[in-house]
């Protein structure tokens, strides 16, 4: 995630700024139980925001003509820092760790569709790799993460005929470090989420969520020396990001919090014994002269009662 005051979604052209507004998700757009393929695409490497913008740089970013120049300088600087950090990181597959957590959280959200993994569709592993091709982390962000109205669809699922009745929930997962005012690097995770109607590729909803761990900020040298610590910080942030994406889905649907859980149904009352059975029971009790058998012992300690389970150790 490039820390630019105006991202690529805000284009300075001819002195005018065109903003891409986040779409709202209508509950009517998703049929109850509608098949929804959850796809998660991870960035091909880390992104680094190597330093905070100065006031002069931030001011230049809002001026037509200067925004692209300053933004390009920032991109080159941060791309070099990201490529340098990548060579220190151990091999890991963040998508495989994040996917099940996100799937579980979204399944519990107010989203009415039925989530399915790509393994239950005709989308092969090779196709998933092709959908996520990029020359480097900067090219990946421009192609898949950023919103740019000049660019066509980054991925097109309309040729998948088996998904004609389905939706596609696409999540672009970016792991990064961002410099704070002290120059230390904050582990950060972001997700750019889009919901499409597969047959027409109509965009129904999009949203970007970000979480970070400011308390774990370290110098870049420290993270390069102990890169597993940085990976561990990113991994620890994944549940929070999954929960935030789910919450954003609820809010887009106009529902706060988790969907309501139906109240448990009370069991029907036991039928009252008939007078005939009560007479039979009284007669049998009067005829019985045998002493009562052993019963489960119940101890009461400090006002609480507990029944010892069978076979419990003293």
mmCIF file of C-alpha atoms in Angstrom:
data_model
loop_
_atom_site.group_PDB
_atom_site.id
_atom_site.type_symbol
_atom_site.label_atom_id
_atom_site.label_comp_id
_atom_site.label_asym_id
_atom_site.label_seq_id
_atom_site.Cartn_x
_atom_site.Cartn_y
_atom_site.Cartn_z
ATOM 1 C CA UNK A 1 0.000 0.000 0.000
ATOM 2 C CA UNK A 2 1.662 3.174 -1.180
ATOM 3 C CA UNK A 3 1.212 6.011 1.249
ATOM 4 C CA UNK A 4 0.343 8.723 -1.268
ATOM 5 C CA UNK A 5 -2.091 11.452 -0.343
ATOM 6 C CA UNK A 6 -4.009 10.968 -3.576
ATOM 7 C CA UNK A 7 -3.889 7.351 -4.734
ATOM 8 C CA UNK A 8 -4.243 6.310 -8.318
ATOM 9 C CA UNK A 9 -7.989 6.411 -7.850
ATOM 10 C CA UNK A 10 -7.702 10.210 -7.712
ATOM 11 C CA UNK A 11 -6.457 11.377 -11.066
ATOM 12 C CA UNK A 12 -5.251 14.894 -11.677
ATOM 13 C CA UNK A 13 -6.068 15.679 -15.272
ATOM 14 C CA UNK A 14 -6.458 19.126 -16.795
ATOM 15 C CA UNK A 15 -6.680 20.688 -13.344
ATOM 16 C CA UNK A 16 -9.636 18.483 -12.367
ATOM 17 C CA UNK A 17 -9.650 15.697 -9.841
ATOM 18 C CA UNK A 18 -11.943 12.732 -10.444
ATOM 19 C CA UNK A 19 -12.624 10.560 -7.411
ATOM 20 C CA UNK A 20 -13.806 6.977 -7.484
ATOM 21 C CA UNK A 21 -16.401 6.636 -4.744
ATOM 22 C CA UNK A 22 -16.856 3.390 -2.903
ATOM 23 C CA UNK A 23 -19.912 1.527 -4.116
ATOM 24 C CA UNK A 24 -22.626 0.472 -1.695
ATOM 25 C CA UNK A 25 -23.857 -3.075 -1.458
ATOM 26 C CA UNK A 26 -27.582 -3.594 -1.767
ATOM 27 C CA UNK A 27 -29.059 -6.579 0.049
ATOM 28 C CA UNK A 28 -31.222 -7.193 -3.011
ATOM 29 C CA UNK A 29 -28.072 -7.648 -5.124
ATOM 30 C CA UNK A 30 -27.274 -10.926 -3.365
ATOM 31 C CA UNK A 31 -29.837 -13.700 -3.398
ATOM 32 C CA UNK A 32 -30.062 -15.798 -0.229
ATOM 33 C CA UNK A 33 -27.792 -18.792 -0.649
ATOM 34 C CA UNK A 34 -26.362 -17.539 -3.957
ATOM 35 C CA UNK A 35 -23.061 -19.202 -4.824
ATOM 36 C CA UNK A 36 -20.184 -16.838 -4.111
ATOM 37 C CA UNK A 37 -16.621 -17.825 -4.968
ATOM 38 C CA UNK A 38 -14.126 -16.421 -2.481
ATOM 39 C CA UNK A 39 -10.789 -15.667 -4.162
ATOM 40 C CA UNK A 40 -7.789 -14.332 -2.257
ATOM 41 C CA UNK A 41 -4.774 -13.036 -4.160
ATOM 42 C CA UNK A 42 -1.668 -12.153 -2.157
ATOM 43 C CA UNK A 43 0.883 -9.603 -3.275
ATOM 44 C CA UNK A 44 4.067 -11.142 -4.742
ATOM 45 C CA UNK A 45 6.156 -9.572 -2.001
ATOM 46 C CA UNK A 46 6.177 -6.969 0.753
ATOM 47 C CA UNK A 47 5.617 -3.285 0.161
ATOM 48 C CA UNK A 48 7.571 -0.649 2.063
ATOM 49 C CA UNK A 49 6.628 2.943 2.754
ATOM 50 C CA UNK A 50 10.149 3.966 3.625
ATOM 51 C CA UNK A 51 9.417 7.383 5.103
ATOM 52 C CA UNK A 52 6.544 9.704 5.902
ATOM 53 C CA UNK A 53 5.768 12.492 3.466
ATOM 54 C CA UNK A 54 6.994 15.980 4.301
ATOM 55 C CA UNK A 55 4.560 18.895 4.273
ATOM 56 C CA UNK A 56 6.085 20.158 1.030
ATOM 57 C CA UNK A 57 5.659 16.747 -0.628
ATOM 58 C CA UNK A 58 2.082 16.447 0.579
ATOM 59 C CA UNK A 59 1.286 19.902 -0.784
ATOM 60 C CA UNK A 60 2.873 19.049 -4.120
ATOM 61 C CA UNK A 61 0.696 15.970 -4.425
ATOM 62 C CA UNK A 62 -2.476 18.022 -4.736
ATOM 63 C CA UNK A 63 -1.130 20.240 -7.500
ATOM 64 C CA UNK A 64 -1.820 19.191 -11.098
ATOM 65 C CA UNK A 65 1.325 18.113 -12.853
ATOM 66 C CA UNK A 66 3.425 17.792 -9.702
ATOM 67 C CA UNK A 67 1.424 14.917 -8.215
ATOM 68 C CA UNK A 68 2.606 12.426 -10.840
ATOM 69 C CA UNK A 69 6.234 13.562 -10.504
ATOM 70 C CA UNK A 70 6.355 13.373 -6.717
ATOM 71 C CA UNK A 71 4.297 10.189 -6.706
ATOM 72 C CA UNK A 72 6.710 8.584 -9.173
ATOM 73 C CA UNK A 73 9.685 9.474 -6.991
ATOM 74 C CA UNK A 74 7.985 7.913 -3.986
ATOM 75 C CA UNK A 75 7.161 4.774 -5.947
ATOM 76 C CA UNK A 76 10.761 4.288 -7.097
ATOM 77 C CA UNK A 77 12.068 4.864 -3.580
ATOM 78 C CA UNK A 78 9.612 2.461 -1.969
ATOM 79 C CA UNK A 79 9.985 -0.200 -4.669
ATOM 80 C CA UNK A 80 13.743 -0.361 -4.071
ATOM 81 C CA UNK A 81 13.161 -0.644 -0.310
ATOM 82 C CA UNK A 82 10.570 -3.404 -0.858
ATOM 83 C CA UNK A 83 12.844 -5.402 -3.147
ATOM 84 C CA UNK A 84 15.635 -5.092 -0.616
ATOM 85 C CA UNK A 85 13.422 -6.313 2.234
ATOM 86 C CA UNK A 86 12.056 -9.238 0.212
ATOM 87 C CA UNK A 87 15.458 -10.922 -0.065
ATOM 88 C CA UNK A 88 15.671 -11.182 3.730
ATOM 89 C CA UNK A 89 12.255 -12.751 4.296
ATOM 90 C CA UNK A 90 11.835 -16.521 4.657
ATOM 91 C CA UNK A 91 9.623 -18.327 2.175
ATOM 92 C CA UNK A 92 6.002 -18.223 3.262
ATOM 93 C CA UNK A 93 2.564 -18.333 1.706
ATOM 94 C CA UNK A 94 0.396 -15.688 3.413
ATOM 95 C CA UNK A 95 -2.591 -16.526 1.221
ATOM 96 C CA UNK A 96 -2.792 -20.075 2.592
ATOM 97 C CA UNK A 97 -2.823 -18.774 6.168
ATOM 98 C CA UNK A 98 -5.229 -15.896 5.605
ATOM 99 C CA UNK A 99 -7.789 -17.665 3.418
ATOM 100 C CA UNK A 100 -9.379 -20.030 6.004
ATOM 101 C CA UNK A 101 -9.574 -17.234 8.580
ATOM 102 C CA UNK A 102 -11.322 -14.924 6.135
ATOM 103 C CA UNK A 103 -13.633 -17.688 4.936
ATOM 104 C CA UNK A 104 -14.762 -18.390 8.496
ATOM 105 C CA UNK A 105 -15.341 -14.724 9.367
ATOM 106 C CA UNK A 106 -17.303 -14.000 6.195
ATOM 107 C CA UNK A 107 -19.400 -17.120 6.708
ATOM 108 C CA UNK A 108 -20.534 -15.618 10.013
ATOM 109 C CA UNK A 109 -21.228 -12.164 8.554
ATOM 110 C CA UNK A 110 -24.541 -10.812 7.334
ATOM 111 C CA UNK A 111 -23.626 -11.647 3.746
ATOM 112 C CA UNK A 112 -26.466 -13.799 2.443
ATOM 113 C CA UNK A 113 -24.585 -15.676 -0.267
ATOM 114 C CA UNK A 114 -23.118 -19.162 0.112
ATOM 115 C CA UNK A 115 -19.332 -18.966 0.085
ATOM 116 C CA UNK A 116 -17.438 -21.632 -1.859
ATOM 117 C CA UNK A 117 -13.679 -22.048 -2.395
ATOM 118 C CA UNK A 118 -12.178 -22.107 -5.902
ATOM 119 C CA UNK A 119 -11.548 -25.844 -5.518
ATOM 120 C CA UNK A 120 -15.309 -26.348 -5.916
ATOM 121 C CA UNK A 121 -15.286 -24.548 -9.273
ATOM 122 C CA UNK A 122 -13.547 -24.971 -12.601
ATOM 123 C CA UNK A 123 -10.852 -22.445 -11.586
ATOM 124 C CA UNK A 124 -7.580 -24.386 -11.526
ATOM 125 C CA UNK A 125 -4.464 -23.612 -9.513
ATOM 126 C CA UNK A 126 -2.718 -22.559 -12.712
ATOM 127 C CA UNK A 127 -5.585 -20.197 -13.536
ATOM 128 C CA UNK A 128 -5.281 -18.619 -10.098
ATOM 129 C CA UNK A 129 -1.577 -18.009 -10.712
ATOM 130 C CA UNK A 130 -2.329 -16.436 -14.085
ATOM 131 C CA UNK A 131 -4.947 -14.192 -12.500
ATOM 132 C CA UNK A 132 -2.257 -12.824 -10.176
ATOM 133 C CA UNK A 133 0.602 -12.220 -12.591
ATOM 134 C CA UNK A 134 2.698 -9.101 -12.119
ATOM 135 C CA UNK A 135 6.259 -8.050 -12.848
ATOM 136 C CA UNK A 136 6.856 -6.780 -9.324
ATOM 137 C CA UNK A 137 5.021 -5.574 -6.252
ATOM 138 C CA UNK A 138 4.480 -2.079 -7.674
ATOM 139 C CA UNK A 139 3.026 -3.439 -10.918
ATOM 140 C CA UNK A 140 0.793 -5.753 -8.852
ATOM 141 C CA UNK A 141 -0.613 -2.827 -6.884
ATOM 142 C CA UNK A 142 -1.313 -0.806 -10.017
ATOM 143 C CA UNK A 143 -2.972 -3.784 -11.722
ATOM 144 C CA UNK A 144 -5.016 -5.302 -8.897
ATOM 145 C CA UNK A 145 -4.960 -3.277 -5.682
ATOM 146 C CA UNK A 146 -5.464 0.341 -6.733
ATOM 147 C CA UNK A 147 -8.615 1.787 -8.230
ATOM 148 C CA UNK A 148 -7.943 3.393 -11.604
ATOM 149 C CA UNK A 149 -10.938 4.265 -13.821
ATOM 150 C CA UNK A 150 -8.644 4.444 -16.879
ATOM 151 C CA UNK A 151 -7.774 0.784 -16.523
ATOM 152 C CA UNK A 152 -10.052 -2.011 -17.630
ATOM 153 C CA UNK A 153 -11.006 -4.997 -15.543
ATOM 154 C CA UNK A 154 -7.866 -6.412 -13.896
ATOM 155 C CA UNK A 155 -9.402 -9.886 -13.952
ATOM 156 C CA UNK A 156 -12.339 -11.201 -15.979
ATOM 157 C CA UNK A 157 -14.376 -14.175 -14.774
ATOM 158 C CA UNK A 158 -17.182 -13.916 -17.337
ATOM 159 C CA UNK A 159 -15.668 -16.648 -19.538
ATOM 160 C CA UNK A 160 -16.203 -19.181 -16.750
ATOM 161 C CA UNK A 161 -19.599 -20.468 -17.875
ATOM 162 C CA UNK A 162 -20.116 -22.577 -14.767
ATOM 163 C CA UNK A 163 -20.189 -19.356 -12.722
ATOM 164 C CA UNK A 164 -22.973 -17.673 -14.689
ATOM 165 C CA UNK A 165 -25.268 -17.748 -11.670
ATOM 166 C CA UNK A 166 -22.539 -16.955 -9.152
ATOM 167 C CA UNK A 167 -20.845 -13.983 -7.549
ATOM 168 C CA UNK A 168 -17.095 -13.572 -7.129
ATOM 169 C CA UNK A 169 -15.731 -12.046 -3.936
ATOM 170 C CA UNK A 170 -12.182 -11.023 -4.768
ATOM 171 C CA UNK A 171 -9.773 -10.037 -1.991
ATOM 172 C CA UNK A 172 -6.351 -8.583 -2.836
ATOM 173 C CA UNK A 173 -4.093 -9.076 0.180
ATOM 174 C CA UNK A 174 -1.107 -6.761 0.702
ATOM 175 C CA UNK A 175 1.478 -7.052 3.461
ATOM 176 C CA UNK A 176 3.737 -4.092 4.091
ATOM 177 C CA UNK A 177 5.692 -1.952 6.524
ATOM 178 C CA UNK A 178 5.051 1.755 6.959
ATOM 179 C CA UNK A 179 7.391 4.255 8.539
ATOM 180 C CA UNK A 180 6.200 6.183 11.572
ATOM 181 C CA UNK A 181 7.380 9.642 12.575
ATOM 182 C CA UNK A 182 10.422 8.143 14.282
ATOM 183 C CA UNK A 183 11.468 6.266 11.155
ATOM 184 C CA UNK A 184 10.600 2.862 12.599
ATOM 185 C CA UNK A 185 8.631 0.422 10.474
ATOM 186 C CA UNK A 186 5.096 -0.631 11.435
ATOM 187 C CA UNK A 187 3.892 -4.091 10.263
ATOM 188 C CA UNK A 188 0.724 -3.532 8.243
ATOM 189 C CA UNK A 189 -1.834 -5.667 6.389
ATOM 190 C CA UNK A 190 -4.406 -4.440 3.876
ATOM 191 C CA UNK A 191 -7.183 -5.987 1.815
ATOM 192 C CA UNK A 192 -8.837 -4.478 -1.254
ATOM 193 C CA UNK A 193 -12.146 -6.329 -1.615
ATOM 194 C CA UNK A 194 -14.433 -6.354 -4.661
ATOM 195 C CA UNK A 195 -17.700 -8.191 -5.240
ATOM 196 C CA UNK A 196 -18.582 -8.974 -8.870
ATOM 197 C CA UNK A 197 -21.459 -10.588 -10.676
ATOM 198 C CA UNK A 198 -19.497 -13.219 -12.592
ATOM 199 C CA UNK A 199 -21.613 -13.369 -15.774
ATOM 200 C CA UNK A 200 -21.483 -9.624 -16.459
ATOM 201 C CA UNK A 201 -18.502 -8.564 -14.293
ATOM 202 C CA UNK A 202 -20.666 -5.840 -12.810
ATOM 203 C CA UNK A 203 -18.960 -4.417 -9.738
ATOM 204 C CA UNK A 204 -21.408 -4.605 -6.822
ATOM 205 C CA UNK A 205 -19.154 -3.437 -3.996
ATOM 206 C CA UNK A 206 -15.574 -2.517 -3.186
ATOM 207 C CA UNK A 207 -13.792 -1.604 0.006
ATOM 208 C CA UNK A 208 -10.264 -1.327 1.430
ATOM 209 C CA UNK A 209 -9.446 -2.409 4.996
ATOM 210 C CA UNK A 210 -6.152 -1.945 6.830
ATOM 211 C CA UNK A 211 -4.778 -3.092 10.185
ATOM 212 C CA UNK A 212 -1.366 -2.484 11.717
ATOM 213 C CA UNK A 213 0.678 -3.244 14.811
ATOM 214 C CA UNK A 214 2.169 0.084 15.870
ATOM 215 C CA UNK A 215 3.384 -1.403 19.151
ATOM 216 C CA UNK A 216 5.686 -3.768 17.229
ATOM 217 C CA UNK A 217 7.427 -1.036 15.245
ATOM 218 C CA UNK A 218 11.136 -1.732 14.738
ATOM 219 C CA UNK A 219 13.913 -0.335 12.636
ATOM 220 C CA UNK A 220 14.267 -1.843 9.197
ATOM 221 C CA UNK A 221 17.670 -3.148 10.234
ATOM 222 C CA UNK A 222 16.096 -5.097 13.112
ATOM 223 C CA UNK A 223 13.491 -6.669 10.834
ATOM 224 C CA UNK A 224 16.185 -7.607 8.316
ATOM 225 C CA UNK A 225 18.261 -9.161 11.080
ATOM 226 C CA UNK A 226 15.290 -11.110 12.490
ATOM 227 C CA UNK A 227 12.914 -11.408 9.517
ATOM 228 C CA UNK A 228 10.849 -14.184 11.101
ATOM 229 C CA UNK A 229 9.694 -11.683 13.717
ATOM 230 C CA UNK A 230 8.239 -9.517 10.960
ATOM 231 C CA UNK A 231 6.489 -12.509 9.398
ATOM 232 C CA UNK A 232 5.116 -13.426 12.817
ATOM 233 C CA UNK A 233 3.746 -9.891 13.252
ATOM 234 C CA UNK A 234 2.011 -10.068 9.890
ATOM 235 C CA UNK A 235 0.587 -13.482 10.706
ATOM 236 C CA UNK A 236 -0.719 -12.257 14.070
ATOM 237 C CA UNK A 237 -2.575 -9.423 12.290
ATOM 238 C CA UNK A 238 -4.482 -11.748 9.961
ATOM 239 C CA UNK A 239 -7.435 -12.504 12.293
ATOM 240 C CA UNK A 240 -7.960 -8.771 12.840
ATOM 241 C CA UNK A 241 -7.940 -8.085 9.111
ATOM 242 C CA UNK A 242 -10.371 -10.939 8.440
ATOM 243 C CA UNK A 243 -12.704 -9.586 11.126
ATOM 244 C CA UNK A 244 -12.465 -6.076 9.681
ATOM 245 C CA UNK A 245 -13.353 -7.247 6.171
ATOM 246 C CA UNK A 246 -16.341 -9.096 7.609
ATOM 247 C CA UNK A 247 -17.415 -6.019 9.581
ATOM 248 C CA UNK A 248 -17.149 -3.864 6.449
ATOM 249 C CA UNK A 249 -19.407 -6.331 4.668
ATOM 250 C CA UNK A 250 -21.975 -6.053 7.460
ATOM 251 C CA UNK A 251 -21.830 -2.261 7.398
ATOM 252 C CA UNK A 252 -22.234 -2.187 3.623
ATOM 253 C CA UNK A 253 -25.396 -4.231 4.068
ATOM 254 C CA UNK A 254 -26.638 -1.802 6.709
ATOM 255 C CA UNK A 255 -26.211 -4.287 9.546
ATOM 256 C CA UNK A 256 -24.025 -3.559 12.568
ATOM 257 C CA UNK A 257 -22.175 -6.382 14.254
ATOM 258 C CA UNK A 258 -22.743 -10.067 13.618
ATOM 259 C CA UNK A 259 -26.023 -11.352 12.219
ATOM 260 C CA UNK A 260 -28.551 -12.130 14.979
ATOM 261 C CA UNK A 261 -28.522 -15.636 16.299
ATOM 262 C CA UNK A 262 -31.977 -17.206 16.475
ATOM 263 C CA UNK A 263 -33.181 -17.881 20.003
ATOM 264 C CA UNK A 264 -33.142 -21.565 20.945
ATOM 265 C CA UNK A 265 -36.505 -23.265 20.782
ATOM 266 C CA UNK A 266 -37.766 -24.339 24.211
ATOM 267 C CA UNK A 267 -38.548 -28.067 24.459
ATOM 268 C CA UNK A 268 -42.255 -28.913 24.674
ATOM 269 C CA UNK A 269 -43.547 -29.508 28.223
ATOM 270 C CA UNK A 270 -43.719 -33.107 29.378
ATOM 271 C CA UNK A 271 -47.261 -34.537 29.360
ATOM 272 C CA UNK A 272 -48.919 -34.797 32.759
ATOM 273 C CA UNK A 273 -49.234 -38.383 34.060
ATOM 274 C CA UNK A 274 -52.669 -39.898 33.796
ATOM 275 C CA UNK A 275 -54.640 -40.748 37.014
ATOM 276 C CA UNK A 276 -54.418 -44.479 36.159
ATOM 277 C CA UNK A 277 -50.598 -44.386 36.076
ATOM 278 C CA UNK A 278 -50.513 -42.558 39.433
ATOM 279 C CA UNK A 279 -52.691 -45.282 41.022
ATOM 280 C CA UNK A 280 -50.443 -48.010 39.621
ATOM 281 C CA UNK A 281 -47.353 -46.213 40.881
ATOM 282 C CA UNK A 282 -48.787 -45.798 44.418
ATOM 283 C CA UNK A 283 -49.774 -49.483 44.577
ATOM 284 C CA UNK A 284 -46.324 -50.606 43.468
ATOM 285 C CA UNK A 285 -44.619 -48.353 46.014
ATOM 286 C CA UNK A 286 -46.779 -49.649 48.864
ATOM 287 C CA UNK A 287 -45.964 -53.268 47.988
ATOM 288 C CA UNK A 288 -42.216 -52.635 47.782
ATOM 289 C CA UNK A 289 -40.393 -53.464 51.015
ATOM 290 C CA UNK A 290 -36.852 -53.630 49.645
ATOM 291 C CA UNK A 291 -34.431 -50.883 50.830
ATOM 292 C CA UNK A 292 -33.526 -48.176 48.342
ATOM 293 C CA UNK A 293 -30.510 -48.853 46.119
ATOM 294 C CA UNK A 294 -27.351 -46.734 45.953
ATOM 295 C CA UNK A 295 -27.722 -43.168 44.569
ATOM 296 C CA UNK A 296 -25.209 -40.726 43.143
ATOM 297 C CA UNK A 297 -23.531 -38.771 45.925
ATOM 298 C CA UNK A 298 -23.774 -34.974 45.862
ATOM 299 C CA UNK A 299 -21.387 -32.745 47.744
ATOM 300 C CA UNK A 300 -22.157 -29.165 48.653
ATOM 301 C CA UNK A 301 -19.086 -27.017 49.240
ATOM 302 C CA UNK A 302 -19.323 -23.282 49.939
ATOM 303 C CA UNK A 303 -22.904 -23.211 48.763
ATOM 304 C CA UNK A 304 -22.295 -25.027 45.457
ATOM 305 C CA UNK A 305 -23.321 -28.586 44.745
ATOM 306 C CA UNK A 306 -21.445 -30.991 42.486
ATOM 307 C CA UNK A 307 -22.141 -34.551 41.516
ATOM 308 C CA UNK A 308 -19.077 -36.763 41.371
ATOM 309 C CA UNK A 309 -18.755 -38.407 37.933
ATOM 310 C CA UNK A 310 -18.450 -42.136 37.669
ATOM 311 C CA UNK A 311 -14.893 -43.291 38.039
ATOM 312 C CA UNK A 312 -13.634 -39.904 39.324
ATOM 313 C CA UNK A 313 -10.416 -39.936 41.279
ATOM 314 C CA UNK A 314 -10.598 -38.732 44.923
#
